[in-house]
Structures are given as C-alpha cells and as structure tokens.
C-alpha cells in the first residue's frame, strides 16, 4: 500500500526485530524475474509469505526490470548488472539479519543475477563457512542450461544445504527466450529434463498453469503446497506428498501426481 524509503541501518534493525518476533529465526529472499515492476514483485513476495504461512521474515530483492514485455534484452543487462549489489546484500543479510536460517527463491530471469552473485560469494568463503543458505529454489530459471550445468551448478549446490529446480515443458515464456537467444533455458524441459547431480528437479508440466505456463510457482496450488513442505518441513523431494519419482539413465527427477 505504500513505500517508505530508509537507510541500510534502519532496514536491518527492523529486519532483526521481525526475525526475533517470528516463531523461528529465519528469512527468505525472493528475487523476481523479467517484466516485473517493483509493485508486482512486492505483492508476489507478500503472497508467497502468506501462502506458505512463512514463520519468519519475507525479503524482496528488487532489481530494475523495465516491467514491460518488450524489454527482454534490457532486463537481461539490468539483471547481470545487479549481481554485484545482490552479492553485497546477501552477505550483509547473513551478518545483520539475526536469522539462523535463510532461504533464497529466484524466479525466471532472477536466477541470472542470483547465480552470478553466488559465484562471487562462495569462492571467497573458507570451507567451514559453507553452506551459506538452507534452501535455494530455482523456479522456471531463465538461464543458459549448458552454462549452468558446467559453470554454475557446483557453486549453487555448495552455497545451500539443498537446491530445488522447478521446470516445465509447457513454459512458453522460456521457449520464446530460447528462440531469442538460441540456447536452451534451464527451466524449459520440452527437450530434456534437467538432472544435475544433487539438485532435486521437480517437473511441473502435468499441472494446470497460466497461459504462458511461466508463473506456476506462485499460482498453482500443487506447487505452492510443495514449496510449503520444502521450506516449512525441509523435506527432500522423495518425502514430499504429491511427488512421484521418475528414474532415468541420467538419474531421478520428480513430477506431480495427476
């Protein structure tokens, strides 16, 4: 309903108070995707916290998306430039929030600055400080699948106790992004299910989605319920209700029961 600017000191003071009042000393950070205004990102963050009945502090990291569908390439540049300040913010959050547990949730293009930020954070930390975060959720990630597998996956998995990837073969937005860039997007499973070592992949093609099939993580009841069990109970995919394992010669992934 309103936006009240404040400085970093006041922000972290209020955040610590929120964390201390919560039933559990934890927080999540939501990093929004392409074509998302500040207002929409703030509402989505609040909606996630409400739907998950999250017992901690919800935090939005808002990078400067143009908030229009025609600005895809501009948003990619803005997301990449946001990696440095995101890395600084995540480090400050760990030190200043008072939270014992921090989860990261990135949607769509938001996975790009997050991946770049983690590449900065993880190598500079001694091994005893890892992992930095509890759960990392990669929702419909708009990031080059091959680059992620070869260069980013080891960093992301080192940064968290568990990494969960949601993908779909019905994600029209990611299929359009693939056409723009000529490279398969990580969250698009139309050609191949991304199975990447310890990362738990959940395939969401079989559930009802929106017209573009890109916002299911925040709009579909099955996915919201799965996120609830993931973040609230911290259960692995194999223990979460509603998921069925699918074994392949490359490993196992999970899909939603129909």
PDB file of C-alpha atoms in Angstrom:
ATOM      1  CA  UNK A   1       0.000   0.000   0.000  1.00  0.00           C
ATOM      2  CA  UNK A   2       2.950   2.308   0.476  1.00  0.00           C
ATOM      3  CA  UNK A   3       6.713   2.536   0.035  1.00  0.00           C
ATOM      4  CA  UNK A   4       8.803   4.033   2.835  1.00  0.00           C
ATOM      5  CA  UNK A   5      12.477   4.530   1.903  1.00  0.00           C
ATOM      6  CA  UNK A   6      15.002   4.001   4.690  1.00  0.00           C
ATOM      7  CA  UNK A   7      18.751   3.576   5.036  1.00  0.00           C
ATOM      8  CA  UNK A   8      20.534   0.242   5.442  1.00  0.00           C
ATOM      9  CA  UNK A   9      20.994   0.596   9.196  1.00  0.00           C
ATOM     10  CA  UNK A  10      17.293   1.158   9.812  1.00  0.00           C
ATOM     11  CA  UNK A  11      16.346  -1.576   7.345  1.00  0.00           C
ATOM     12  CA  UNK A  12      18.422  -4.201   9.133  1.00  0.00           C
ATOM     13  CA  UNK A  13      17.247  -3.006  12.555  1.00  0.00           C
ATOM     14  CA  UNK A  14      13.625  -3.529  11.541  1.00  0.00           C
ATOM     15  CA  UNK A  15      14.501  -6.842   9.892  1.00  0.00           C
ATOM     16  CA  UNK A  16      16.210  -8.112  13.073  1.00  0.00           C
ATOM     17  CA  UNK A  17      13.128  -7.159  15.092  1.00  0.00           C
ATOM     18  CA  UNK A  18      10.895  -9.042  12.656  1.00  0.00           C
ATOM     19  CA  UNK A  19      13.123 -12.118  12.801  1.00  0.00           C
ATOM     20  CA  UNK A  20      13.245 -12.037  16.607  1.00  0.00           C
ATOM     21  CA  UNK A  21       9.446 -11.796  16.860  1.00  0.00           C
ATOM     22  CA  UNK A  22       8.913 -14.709  14.468  1.00  0.00           C
ATOM     23  CA  UNK A  23       8.270 -18.283  15.687  1.00  0.00           C
ATOM     24  CA  UNK A  24      11.538 -19.326  14.034  1.00  0.00           C
ATOM     25  CA  UNK A  25      14.603 -17.193  13.360  1.00  0.00           C
ATOM     26  CA  UNK A  26      14.558 -17.467   9.593  1.00  0.00           C
ATOM     27  CA  UNK A  27      14.030 -15.401   6.462  1.00  0.00           C
ATOM     28  CA  UNK A  28      13.581 -15.913   2.758  1.00  0.00           C
ATOM     29  CA  UNK A  29      14.736 -13.661  -0.077  1.00  0.00           C
ATOM     30  CA  UNK A  30      12.679 -13.533  -3.270  1.00  0.00           C
ATOM     31  CA  UNK A  31      14.410 -12.421  -6.479  1.00  0.00           C
ATOM     32  CA  UNK A  32      11.839 -11.650  -9.159  1.00  0.00           C
ATOM     33  CA  UNK A  33      12.089 -12.215 -12.901  1.00  0.00           C
ATOM     34  CA  UNK A  34      11.739 -10.401 -16.209  1.00  0.00           C
ATOM     35  CA  UNK A  35       8.894  -7.978 -16.948  1.00  0.00           C
ATOM     36  CA  UNK A  36       8.172  -7.353 -13.267  1.00  0.00           C
ATOM     37  CA  UNK A  37       7.535  -3.968 -11.683  1.00  0.00           C
ATOM     38  CA  UNK A  38       8.568  -3.167  -8.130  1.00  0.00           C
ATOM     39  CA  UNK A  39       4.909  -3.176  -7.084  1.00  0.00           C
ATOM     40  CA  UNK A  40       4.241  -6.598  -8.623  1.00  0.00           C
ATOM     41  CA  UNK A  41       7.401  -8.049  -7.084  1.00  0.00           C
ATOM     42  CA  UNK A  42       6.443  -6.732  -3.647  1.00  0.00           C
ATOM     43  CA  UNK A  43       2.952  -8.220  -3.925  1.00  0.00           C
ATOM     44  CA  UNK A  44       4.369 -11.553  -5.081  1.00  0.00           C
ATOM     45  CA  UNK A  45       6.744 -11.630  -2.111  1.00  0.00           C
ATOM     46  CA  UNK A  46       3.869 -10.939   0.275  1.00  0.00           C
ATOM     47  CA  UNK A  47       1.731 -13.568  -1.461  1.00  0.00           C
ATOM     48  CA  UNK A  48       4.473 -16.201  -1.110  1.00  0.00           C
ATOM     49  CA  UNK A  49       4.833 -15.430   2.600  1.00  0.00           C
ATOM     50  CA  UNK A  50       1.047 -15.591   3.080  1.00  0.00           C
ATOM     51  CA  UNK A  51       0.503 -18.791   1.094  1.00  0.00           C
ATOM     52  CA  UNK A  52       3.371 -20.569   2.831  1.00  0.00           C
ATOM     53  CA  UNK A  53       2.394 -19.206   6.263  1.00  0.00           C
ATOM     54  CA  UNK A  54       6.096 -18.497   6.476  1.00  0.00           C
ATOM     55  CA  UNK A  55       7.225 -18.295  10.134  1.00  0.00           C
ATOM     56  CA  UNK A  56       9.921 -15.696   9.560  1.00  0.00           C
ATOM     57  CA  UNK A  57      10.793 -12.543   7.636  1.00  0.00           C
ATOM     58  CA  UNK A  58       9.997 -12.231   3.904  1.00  0.00           C
ATOM     59  CA  UNK A  59      12.508 -10.110   1.984  1.00  0.00           C
ATOM     60  CA  UNK A  60      12.288  -8.858  -1.602  1.00  0.00           C
ATOM     61  CA  UNK A  61      15.408  -8.126  -3.604  1.00  0.00           C
ATOM     62  CA  UNK A  62      14.163  -5.896  -6.429  1.00  0.00           C
ATOM     63  CA  UNK A  63      16.437  -5.405  -9.418  1.00  0.00           C
ATOM     64  CA  UNK A  64      15.458  -2.769 -12.029  1.00  0.00           C
ATOM     65  CA  UNK A  65      13.318  -4.666 -14.518  1.00  0.00           C
ATOM     66  CA  UNK A  66      11.670  -2.369 -17.060  1.00  0.00           C
ATOM     67  CA  UNK A  67       8.363  -4.053 -16.278  1.00  0.00           C
ATOM     68  CA  UNK A  68       7.377  -4.426 -19.917  1.00  0.00           C
ATOM     69  CA  UNK A  69       7.281  -7.459 -22.187  1.00  0.00           C
ATOM     70  CA  UNK A  70       9.216  -5.719 -24.987  1.00  0.00           C
ATOM     71  CA  UNK A  71      12.328  -5.078 -22.850  1.00  0.00           C
ATOM     72  CA  UNK A  72      13.713  -8.619 -22.629  1.00  0.00           C
ATOM     73  CA  UNK A  73      17.290  -7.769 -23.632  1.00  0.00           C
ATOM     74  CA  UNK A  74      17.317  -4.632 -21.472  1.00  0.00           C
ATOM     75  CA  UNK A  75      16.176  -6.706 -18.494  1.00  0.00           C
ATOM     76  CA  UNK A  76      18.953  -9.240 -19.109  1.00  0.00           C
ATOM     77  CA  UNK A  77      21.535  -6.465 -18.925  1.00  0.00           C
ATOM     78  CA  UNK A  78      19.928  -4.961 -15.832  1.00  0.00           C
ATOM     79  CA  UNK A  79      19.845  -8.361 -14.145  1.00  0.00           C
ATOM     80  CA  UNK A  80      23.524  -9.004 -14.869  1.00  0.00           C
ATOM     81  CA  UNK A  81      24.483  -5.560 -13.523  1.00  0.00           C
ATOM     82  CA  UNK A  82      22.508  -6.323 -10.357  1.00  0.00           C
ATOM     83  CA  UNK A  83      24.700  -9.313  -9.454  1.00  0.00           C
ATOM     84  CA  UNK A  84      27.323  -7.245  -7.588  1.00  0.00           C
ATOM     85  CA  UNK A  85      24.882  -5.386  -5.319  1.00  0.00           C
ATOM     86  CA  UNK A  86      22.918  -8.612  -4.785  1.00  0.00           C
ATOM     87  CA  UNK A  87      26.091 -10.359  -3.599  1.00  0.00           C
ATOM     88  CA  UNK A  88      26.791  -7.484  -1.195  1.00  0.00           C
ATOM     89  CA  UNK A  89      23.205  -7.547   0.080  1.00  0.00           C
ATOM     90  CA  UNK A  90      23.146 -11.315   0.656  1.00  0.00           C
ATOM     91  CA  UNK A  91      26.400 -11.115   2.605  1.00  0.00           C
ATOM     92  CA  UNK A  92      25.036  -8.251   4.714  1.00  0.00           C
ATOM     93  CA  UNK A  93      21.801 -10.164   5.242  1.00  0.00           C
ATOM     94  CA  UNK A  94      23.679 -13.148   6.651  1.00  0.00           C
ATOM     95  CA  UNK A  95      25.619 -10.937   9.034  1.00  0.00           C
ATOM     96  CA  UNK A  96      22.972  -8.380  10.051  1.00  0.00           C
ATOM     97  CA  UNK A  97      19.531 -10.034   9.909  1.00  0.00           C
ATOM     98  CA  UNK A  98      19.801 -12.152  13.041  1.00  0.00           C
ATOM     99  CA  UNK A  99      18.338 -15.085  11.103  1.00  0.00           C
ATOM    100  CA  UNK A 100      19.714 -18.552  11.789  1.00  0.00           C
ATOM    101  CA  UNK A 101      18.260 -19.838   8.511  1.00  0.00           C
ATOM    102  CA  UNK A 102      17.968 -18.047   5.156  1.00  0.00           C
ATOM    103  CA  UNK A 103      16.283 -19.417   2.038  1.00  0.00           C
ATOM    104  CA  UNK A 104      16.612 -17.998  -1.485  1.00  0.00           C
ATOM    105  CA  UNK A 105      13.801 -18.162  -4.065  1.00  0.00           C
ATOM    106  CA  UNK A 106      14.547 -16.940  -7.588  1.00  0.00           C
ATOM    107  CA  UNK A 107      12.045 -16.837 -10.442  1.00  0.00           C
ATOM    108  CA  UNK A 108      12.739 -16.748 -14.162  1.00  0.00           C
ATOM    109  CA  UNK A 109      15.427 -14.195 -15.075  1.00  0.00           C
ATOM    110  CA  UNK A 110      16.062 -13.543 -11.389  1.00  0.00           C
ATOM    111  CA  UNK A 111      18.102 -16.747 -11.448  1.00  0.00           C
ATOM    112  CA  UNK A 112      20.712 -14.973 -13.584  1.00  0.00           C
ATOM    113  CA  UNK A 113      21.804 -12.294 -11.070  1.00  0.00           C
ATOM    114  CA  UNK A 114      21.478 -14.820  -8.250  1.00  0.00           C
ATOM    115  CA  UNK A 115      23.806 -17.284  -9.989  1.00  0.00           C
ATOM    116  CA  UNK A 116      26.361 -14.556 -10.678  1.00  0.00           C
ATOM    117  CA  UNK A 117      26.120 -13.308  -7.092  1.00  0.00           C
ATOM    118  CA  UNK A 118      26.693 -16.784  -5.649  1.00  0.00           C
ATOM    119  CA  UNK A 119      29.765 -17.186  -7.845  1.00  0.00           C
ATOM    120  CA  UNK A 120      31.164 -14.157  -6.045  1.00  0.00           C
ATOM    121  CA  UNK A 121      30.202 -15.287  -2.547  1.00  0.00           C
ATOM    122  CA  UNK A 122      31.094 -18.960  -2.492  1.00  0.00           C
ATOM    123  CA  UNK A 123      34.757 -18.962  -3.669  1.00  0.00           C
ATOM    124  CA  UNK A 124      35.745 -16.246  -1.183  1.00  0.00           C
ATOM    125  CA  UNK A 125      34.472 -18.130   1.841  1.00  0.00           C
ATOM    126  CA  UNK A 126      36.521 -20.762   3.661  1.00  0.00           C
ATOM    127  CA  UNK A 127      35.083 -24.248   3.506  1.00  0.00           C
ATOM    128  CA  UNK A 128      33.987 -24.178   7.137  1.00  0.00           C
ATOM    129  CA  UNK A 129      31.566 -21.353   6.331  1.00  0.00           C
ATOM    130  CA  UNK A 130      29.644 -23.378   3.749  1.00  0.00           C
ATOM    131  CA  UNK A 131      26.807 -23.761   3.078  1.00  0.00           C
ATOM    132  CA  UNK A 132      25.738 -20.125   3.291  1.00  0.00           C
ATOM    133  CA  UNK A 133      21.988 -20.792   2.909  1.00  0.00           C
ATOM    134  CA  UNK A 134      19.473 -23.506   3.746  1.00  0.00           C
ATOM    135  CA  UNK A 135      17.217 -23.937   0.692  1.00  0.00           C
ATOM    136  CA  UNK A 136      17.727 -22.427  -2.753  1.00  0.00           C
ATOM    137  CA  UNK A 137      14.718 -22.643  -5.076  1.00  0.00           C
ATOM    138  CA  UNK A 138      15.259 -22.122  -8.803  1.00  0.00           C
ATOM    139  CA  UNK A 139      11.757 -21.575 -10.200  1.00  0.00           C
ATOM    140  CA  UNK A 140      11.414 -21.648 -14.010  1.00  0.00           C
ATOM    141  CA  UNK A 141      15.008 -20.413 -14.356  1.00  0.00           C
ATOM    142  CA  UNK A 142      15.701 -18.324 -17.463  1.00  0.00           C
ATOM    143  CA  UNK A 143      19.382 -19.117 -17.693  1.00  0.00           C
ATOM    144  CA  UNK A 144      21.503 -20.950 -20.241  1.00  0.00           C
ATOM    145  CA  UNK A 145      21.161 -24.644 -19.342  1.00  0.00           C
ATOM    146  CA  UNK A 146      24.622 -25.650 -20.590  1.00  0.00           C
ATOM    147  CA  UNK A 147      26.403 -22.771 -18.863  1.00  0.00           C
ATOM    148  CA  UNK A 148      24.556 -23.549 -15.642  1.00  0.00           C
ATOM    149  CA  UNK A 149      25.500 -27.228 -15.735  1.00  0.00           C
ATOM    150  CA  UNK A 150      29.176 -26.612 -16.499  1.00  0.00           C
ATOM    151  CA  UNK A 151      29.944 -23.463 -14.529  1.00  0.00           C
ATOM    152  CA  UNK A 152      27.216 -22.571 -12.048  1.00  0.00           C
ATOM    153  CA  UNK A 153      25.696 -25.769 -10.623  1.00  0.00           C
ATOM    154  CA  UNK A 154      28.756 -26.606  -8.455  1.00  0.00           C
ATOM    155  CA  UNK A 155      28.678 -23.110  -6.942  1.00  0.00           C
ATOM    156  CA  UNK A 156      24.934 -23.120  -6.268  1.00  0.00           C
ATOM    157  CA  UNK A 157      24.987 -26.573  -4.675  1.00  0.00           C
ATOM    158  CA  UNK A 158      27.924 -25.548  -2.476  1.00  0.00           C
ATOM    159  CA  UNK A 159      26.003 -22.480  -1.317  1.00  0.00           C
ATOM    160  CA  UNK A 160      22.995 -24.339   0.146  1.00  0.00           C
ATOM    161  CA  UNK A 161      22.039 -27.437   2.050  1.00  0.00           C
ATOM    162  CA  UNK A 162      19.616 -28.254  -0.770  1.00  0.00           C
ATOM    163  CA  UNK A 163      18.796 -26.858  -4.214  1.00  0.00           C
ATOM    164  CA  UNK A 164      15.414 -27.465  -5.849  1.00  0.00           C
ATOM    165  CA  UNK A 165      14.716 -26.758  -9.520  1.00  0.00           C
ATOM    166  CA  UNK A 166      11.210 -26.418 -10.960  1.00  0.00           C
ATOM    167  CA  UNK A 167      10.933 -26.920 -14.727  1.00  0.00           C
ATOM    168  CA  UNK A 168       8.142 -27.366 -17.273  1.00  0.00           C
ATOM    169  CA  UNK A 169       7.782 -28.353 -20.907  1.00  0.00           C
ATOM    170  CA  UNK A 170       4.760 -26.029 -21.193  1.00  0.00           C
ATOM    171  CA  UNK A 171       6.634 -22.853 -20.285  1.00  0.00           C
ATOM    172  CA  UNK A 172       6.005 -20.680 -23.353  1.00  0.00           C
ATOM    173  CA  UNK A 173       7.955 -17.746 -21.947  1.00  0.00           C
ATOM    174  CA  UNK A 174      11.143 -19.802 -21.685  1.00  0.00           C
ATOM    175  CA  UNK A 175      10.588 -21.296 -25.115  1.00  0.00           C
ATOM    176  CA  UNK A 176      10.379 -17.773 -26.529  1.00  0.00           C
ATOM    177  CA  UNK A 177      13.567 -16.870 -24.654  1.00  0.00           C
ATOM    178  CA  UNK A 178      15.273 -19.875 -26.217  1.00  0.00           C
ATOM    179  CA  UNK A 179      14.227 -18.612 -29.645  1.00  0.00           C
ATOM    180  CA  UNK A 180      15.619 -15.151 -28.828  1.00  0.00           C
ATOM    181  CA  UNK A 181      18.973 -16.405 -27.605  1.00  0.00           C
ATOM    182  CA  UNK A 182      19.414 -19.730 -29.449  1.00  0.00           C
ATOM    183  CA  UNK A 183      20.233 -21.538 -26.210  1.00  0.00           C
ATOM    184  CA  UNK A 184      18.030 -23.870 -24.160  1.00  0.00           C
ATOM    185  CA  UNK A 185      16.826 -22.360 -20.895  1.00  0.00           C
ATOM    186  CA  UNK A 186      17.303 -24.320 -17.691  1.00  0.00           C
ATOM    187  CA  UNK A 187      13.632 -24.228 -16.706  1.00  0.00           C
ATOM    188  CA  UNK A 188      12.409 -25.456 -20.113  1.00  0.00           C
ATOM    189  CA  UNK A 189      12.077 -29.243 -20.062  1.00  0.00           C
ATOM    190  CA  UNK A 190      10.479 -29.591 -23.502  1.00  0.00           C
ATOM    191  CA  UNK A 191      13.665 -31.073 -24.991  1.00  0.00           C
ATOM    192  CA  UNK A 192      15.358 -32.525 -21.929  1.00  0.00           C
ATOM    193  CA  UNK A 193      14.674 -32.795 -18.199  1.00  0.00           C
ATOM    194  CA  UNK A 194      17.492 -31.041 -16.319  1.00  0.00           C
ATOM    195  CA  UNK A 195      19.022 -33.656 -13.989  1.00  0.00           C
ATOM    196  CA  UNK A 196      22.078 -32.200 -12.292  1.00  0.00           C
ATOM    197  CA  UNK A 197      23.714 -34.216  -9.545  1.00  0.00           C
ATOM    198  CA  UNK A 198      22.426 -33.325  -6.086  1.00  0.00           C
ATOM    199  CA  UNK A 199      19.964 -30.707  -7.391  1.00  0.00           C
ATOM    200  CA  UNK A 200      16.408 -32.011  -6.983  1.00  0.00           C
ATOM    201  CA  UNK A 201      14.413 -31.394 -10.166  1.00  0.00           C
ATOM    202  CA  UNK A 202      10.616 -31.194  -9.990  1.00  0.00           C
ATOM    203  CA  UNK A 203       8.852 -31.390 -13.365  1.00  0.00           C
ATOM    204  CA  UNK A 204       5.669 -29.320 -13.418  1.00  0.00           C
ATOM    205  CA  UNK A 205       4.386 -29.948 -16.954  1.00  0.00           C
ATOM    206  CA  UNK A 206       1.462 -32.084 -15.829  1.00  0.00           C
ATOM    207  CA  UNK A 207      -0.233 -29.465 -13.688  1.00  0.00           C
ATOM    208  CA  UNK A 208      -2.596 -26.707 -14.746  1.00  0.00           C
ATOM    209  CA  UNK A 209      -0.706 -23.488 -15.495  1.00  0.00           C
ATOM    210  CA  UNK A 210      -1.362 -19.974 -16.735  1.00  0.00           C
ATOM    211  CA  UNK A 211      -1.489 -19.133 -20.448  1.00  0.00           C
ATOM    212  CA  UNK A 212       2.286 -18.673 -20.632  1.00  0.00           C
ATOM    213  CA  UNK A 213       2.959 -21.527 -18.207  1.00  0.00           C
ATOM    214  CA  UNK A 214       5.648 -19.444 -16.524  1.00  0.00           C
ATOM    215  CA  UNK A 215       4.227 -18.340 -13.158  1.00  0.00           C
ATOM    216  CA  UNK A 216       3.126 -21.718 -11.810  1.00  0.00           C
ATOM    217  CA  UNK A 217       5.426 -21.470  -8.782  1.00  0.00           C
ATOM    218  CA  UNK A 218       3.224 -18.758  -7.298  1.00  0.00           C
ATOM    219  CA  UNK A 219      -0.170 -19.557  -8.813  1.00  0.00           C
ATOM    220  CA  UNK A 220      -0.655 -23.331  -8.809  1.00  0.00           C
ATOM    221  CA  UNK A 221      -1.904 -24.980  -5.638  1.00  0.00           C
ATOM    222  CA  UNK A 222       0.207 -28.121  -6.112  1.00  0.00           C
ATOM    223  CA  UNK A 223       3.427 -26.124  -6.451  1.00  0.00           C
ATOM    224  CA  UNK A 224       2.583 -23.830  -3.536  1.00  0.00           C
ATOM    225  CA  UNK A 225       1.863 -26.901  -1.391  1.00  0.00           C
ATOM    226  CA  UNK A 226       5.191 -28.415  -2.422  1.00  0.00           C
ATOM    227  CA  UNK A 227       7.014 -25.185  -1.572  1.00  0.00           C
ATOM    228  CA  UNK A 228       5.259 -25.216   1.782  1.00  0.00           C
ATOM    229  CA  UNK A 229       6.592 -28.694   2.570  1.00  0.00           C
ATOM    230  CA  UNK A 230      10.014 -27.770   1.232  1.00  0.00           C
ATOM    231  CA  UNK A 231      10.504 -24.580   3.249  1.00  0.00           C
ATOM    232  CA  UNK A 232       8.395 -25.330   6.316  1.00  0.00           C
ATOM    233  CA  UNK A 233       9.264 -29.001   6.827  1.00  0.00           C
ATOM    234  CA  UNK A 234      12.517 -29.019   4.825  1.00  0.00           C
ATOM    235  CA  UNK A 235      11.620 -32.393   3.403  1.00  0.00           C
ATOM    236  CA  UNK A 236      13.519 -33.781   0.396  1.00  0.00           C
ATOM    237  CA  UNK A 237      11.562 -34.379  -2.792  1.00  0.00           C
ATOM    238  CA  UNK A 238      11.349 -38.111  -2.082  1.00  0.00           C
ATOM    239  CA  UNK A 239       9.493 -37.460   1.178  1.00  0.00           C
ATOM    240  CA  UNK A 240       7.097 -34.739  -0.003  1.00  0.00           C
ATOM    241  CA  UNK A 241       3.457 -35.639  -0.609  1.00  0.00           C
ATOM    242  CA  UNK A 242       2.249 -35.392  -4.194  1.00  0.00           C
ATOM    243  CA  UNK A 243       5.567 -36.056  -5.934  1.00  0.00           C
ATOM    244  CA  UNK A 244       6.319 -39.215  -7.913  1.00  0.00           C
ATOM    245  CA  UNK A 245       9.916 -40.257  -8.675  1.00  0.00           C
ATOM    246  CA  UNK A 246      10.868 -40.862 -12.297  1.00  0.00           C
ATOM    247  CA  UNK A 247      14.058 -42.875 -12.823  1.00  0.00           C
ATOM    248  CA  UNK A 248      16.112 -42.314 -15.963  1.00  0.00           C
ATOM    249  CA  UNK A 249      19.550 -43.394 -17.127  1.00  0.00           C
ATOM    250  CA  UNK A 250      20.781 -39.917 -16.120  1.00  0.00           C
ATOM    251  CA  UNK A 251      19.294 -40.008 -12.652  1.00  0.00           C
ATOM    252  CA  UNK A 252      15.995 -39.377 -10.875  1.00  0.00           C
ATOM    253  CA  UNK A 253      13.618 -36.445 -11.081  1.00  0.00           C
ATOM    254  CA  UNK A 254      10.157 -35.919  -9.588  1.00  0.00           C
ATOM    255  CA  UNK A 255       6.826 -34.989 -11.133  1.00  0.00           C
ATOM    256  CA  UNK A 256       3.498 -34.001  -9.614  1.00  0.00           C
ATOM    257  CA  UNK A 257       0.836 -36.679  -9.247  1.00  0.00           C
ATOM    258  CA  UNK A 258      -2.065 -36.237 -11.644  1.00  0.00           C
TER     259      UNK A 258
END
